[in-house]
Amino acid sequence: MKFRFALSAAATVPLVLGLAACGGEPAATGYKPSTPGSTSVSTAEPQKVVPAAAHLDSTSFMPAVKKGMVGKDTVKVSMTIETGGEKATITGEQSMNPVKAKIDMKGAAFGGRMKLILVNDIAYVQMSDLPRGKYLKIDPNSDHPMAAEVASMVEEMSPTKTFDAFDAGLKKVEYIKTEALQRRKVDRYEVTVDTAAAMKAQGQKMPAGAPKAIVYTIWMGQADHLMYKVSFNLIGASATMTTSDWGEPVSIKAPAAKDIVEE
């Protein structure tokens, strides 16, 4: 049970971002910032056009995200999940091309602490009931009882799947305000996603009790359109994630052979 929850939490990270880098050229996104309006300074001088801030909407949001992600296929994340009066934290670093992750999870839902490393579609899991410092290796193509869950997680972390989900489910994007975050100027948006449409795009069915729509509050860099903070509520749980070091090198390697144990 703990392991299934850990896999779900790990897969949530890229899904919440809704942007795992898929590469490609900026022109392919079709995003062109608009500059509506102009300001006349004097009838004695030529008009000077002052570009207005280009706030995003449901049409321009995903193209802007995709453009901002070009060349930014690594990220560090920190996430807090609160449910039923309990708090869990998830920290880690990810590469979206190729898909790799190193995630550290703490909280009662994880048996105190759990670590997950994903390299070459293989999951390595460190849990409290394993010898200290040892990892369990799970190949999604094996007959391991958790193989299907690992395969599902790997698929959900696919950049293509993530973009497909948000493109299919995006219903509304509302600009809220501009503010400072992590010493940079960010625009805050409320983004509404149709749950059933997003899950269908990922080949999944709506789970029982899931809301028809999920509203994400997203703080996006005004200049680079990268997501630096995301928060949402879902079935009694609240989650907040922050990101940093977009495009910076990460070190994600499989555990040494001596640290891998058989179940």
CSV table of N, CA, C and O in Angstrom, one decimal, residues 169 171 192-198 206 209-214 234:
chain,number,residue,atom,x,y,z
A,169,GLY,N,-7.5,18.5,-21.4
A,169,GLY,CA,-8.4,18.9,-20.3
A,169,GLY,C,-8.5,20.4,-20.0
A,169,GLY,O,-9.4,20.8,-19.2
A,171,LYS,N,-9.6,23.9,-19.6
A,171,LYS,CA,-10.9,24.5,-19.9
A,171,LYS,C,-10.8,26.0,-19.7
A,171,LYS,O,-11.4,26.7,-20.5
A,192,THR,N,-8.1,25.8,-14.9
A,192,THR,CA,-9.1,24.8,-14.6
A,192,THR,C,-8.9,23.7,-15.7
A,192,THR,O,-8.9,23.9,-16.9
A,193,VAL,N,-8.8,22.4,-15.2
A,193,VAL,CA,-8.6,21.3,-16.0
A,193,VAL,C,-9.8,20.3,-15.9
A,193,VAL,O,-10.2,20.0,-14.7
A,194,ASP,N,-10.4,19.9,-17.0
A,194,ASP,CA,-11.4,18.9,-17.0
A,194,ASP,C,-10.8,17.5,-16.6
A,194,ASP,O,-10.0,17.0,-17.4
A,195,THR,N,-11.1,17.0,-15.5
A,195,THR,CA,-10.5,15.8,-15.0
A,195,THR,C,-10.6,14.6,-15.9
A,195,THR,O,-9.7,13.9,-16.2
A,196,ALA,N,-11.9,14.3,-16.3
A,196,ALA,CA,-12.1,13.2,-17.2
A,196,ALA,C,-11.4,13.3,-18.5
A,196,ALA,O,-10.8,12.3,-19.0
A,197,ALA,N,-11.4,14.5,-19.1
A,197,ALA,CA,-10.7,14.6,-20.4
A,197,ALA,C,-9.2,14.4,-20.3
A,197,ALA,O,-8.6,13.8,-21.2
A,198,ALA,N,-8.7,15.0,-19.2
A,198,ALA,CA,-7.2,14.8,-19.0
A,198,ALA,C,-6.8,13.4,-18.8
A,198,ALA,O,-5.8,12.9,-19.3
A,206,MET,N,-11.8,7.8,-14.9
A,206,MET,CA,-12.1,8.7,-13.8
A,206,MET,C,-12.2,7.8,-12.5
A,206,MET,O,-13.0,6.9,-12.5
A,209,GLY,N,-15.1,9.3,-6.9
A,209,GLY,CA,-14.9,10.4,-6.0
A,209,GLY,C,-14.1,11.6,-6.5
A,209,GLY,O,-14.0,12.6,-5.9
A,210,ALA,N,-13.5,11.4,-7.7
A,210,ALA,CA,-12.7,12.5,-8.3
A,210,ALA,C,-13.6,13.6,-8.8
A,210,ALA,O,-14.7,13.4,-9.3
A,211,PRO,N,-13.2,14.9,-8.6
A,211,PRO,CA,-14.0,16.0,-9.1
A,211,PRO,C,-14.1,16.1,-10.6
A,211,PRO,O,-13.2,15.6,-11.3
A,212,LYS,N,-15.1,16.7,-11.1
A,212,LYS,CA,-15.2,16.9,-12.5
A,212,LYS,C,-14.1,17.8,-13.1
A,212,LYS,O,-13.7,17.7,-14.2
A,213,ALA,N,-13.7,18.7,-12.3
A,213,ALA,CA,-12.6,19.6,-12.7
A,213,ALA,C,-11.7,19.9,-11.5
A,213,ALA,O,-12.1,19.9,-10.3
A,214,ILE,N,-10.4,20.2,-11.8
A,214,ILE,CA,-9.4,20.5,-10.8
A,214,ILE,C,-8.9,21.9,-11.1
A,214,ILE,O,-8.6,22.2,-12.3
A,234,LEU,N,-7.4,18.3,-3.9
A,234,LEU,CA,-8.0,17.2,-4.6
A,234,LEU,C,-8.4,16.1,-3.6
A,234,LEU,O,-7.6,15.6,-2.8
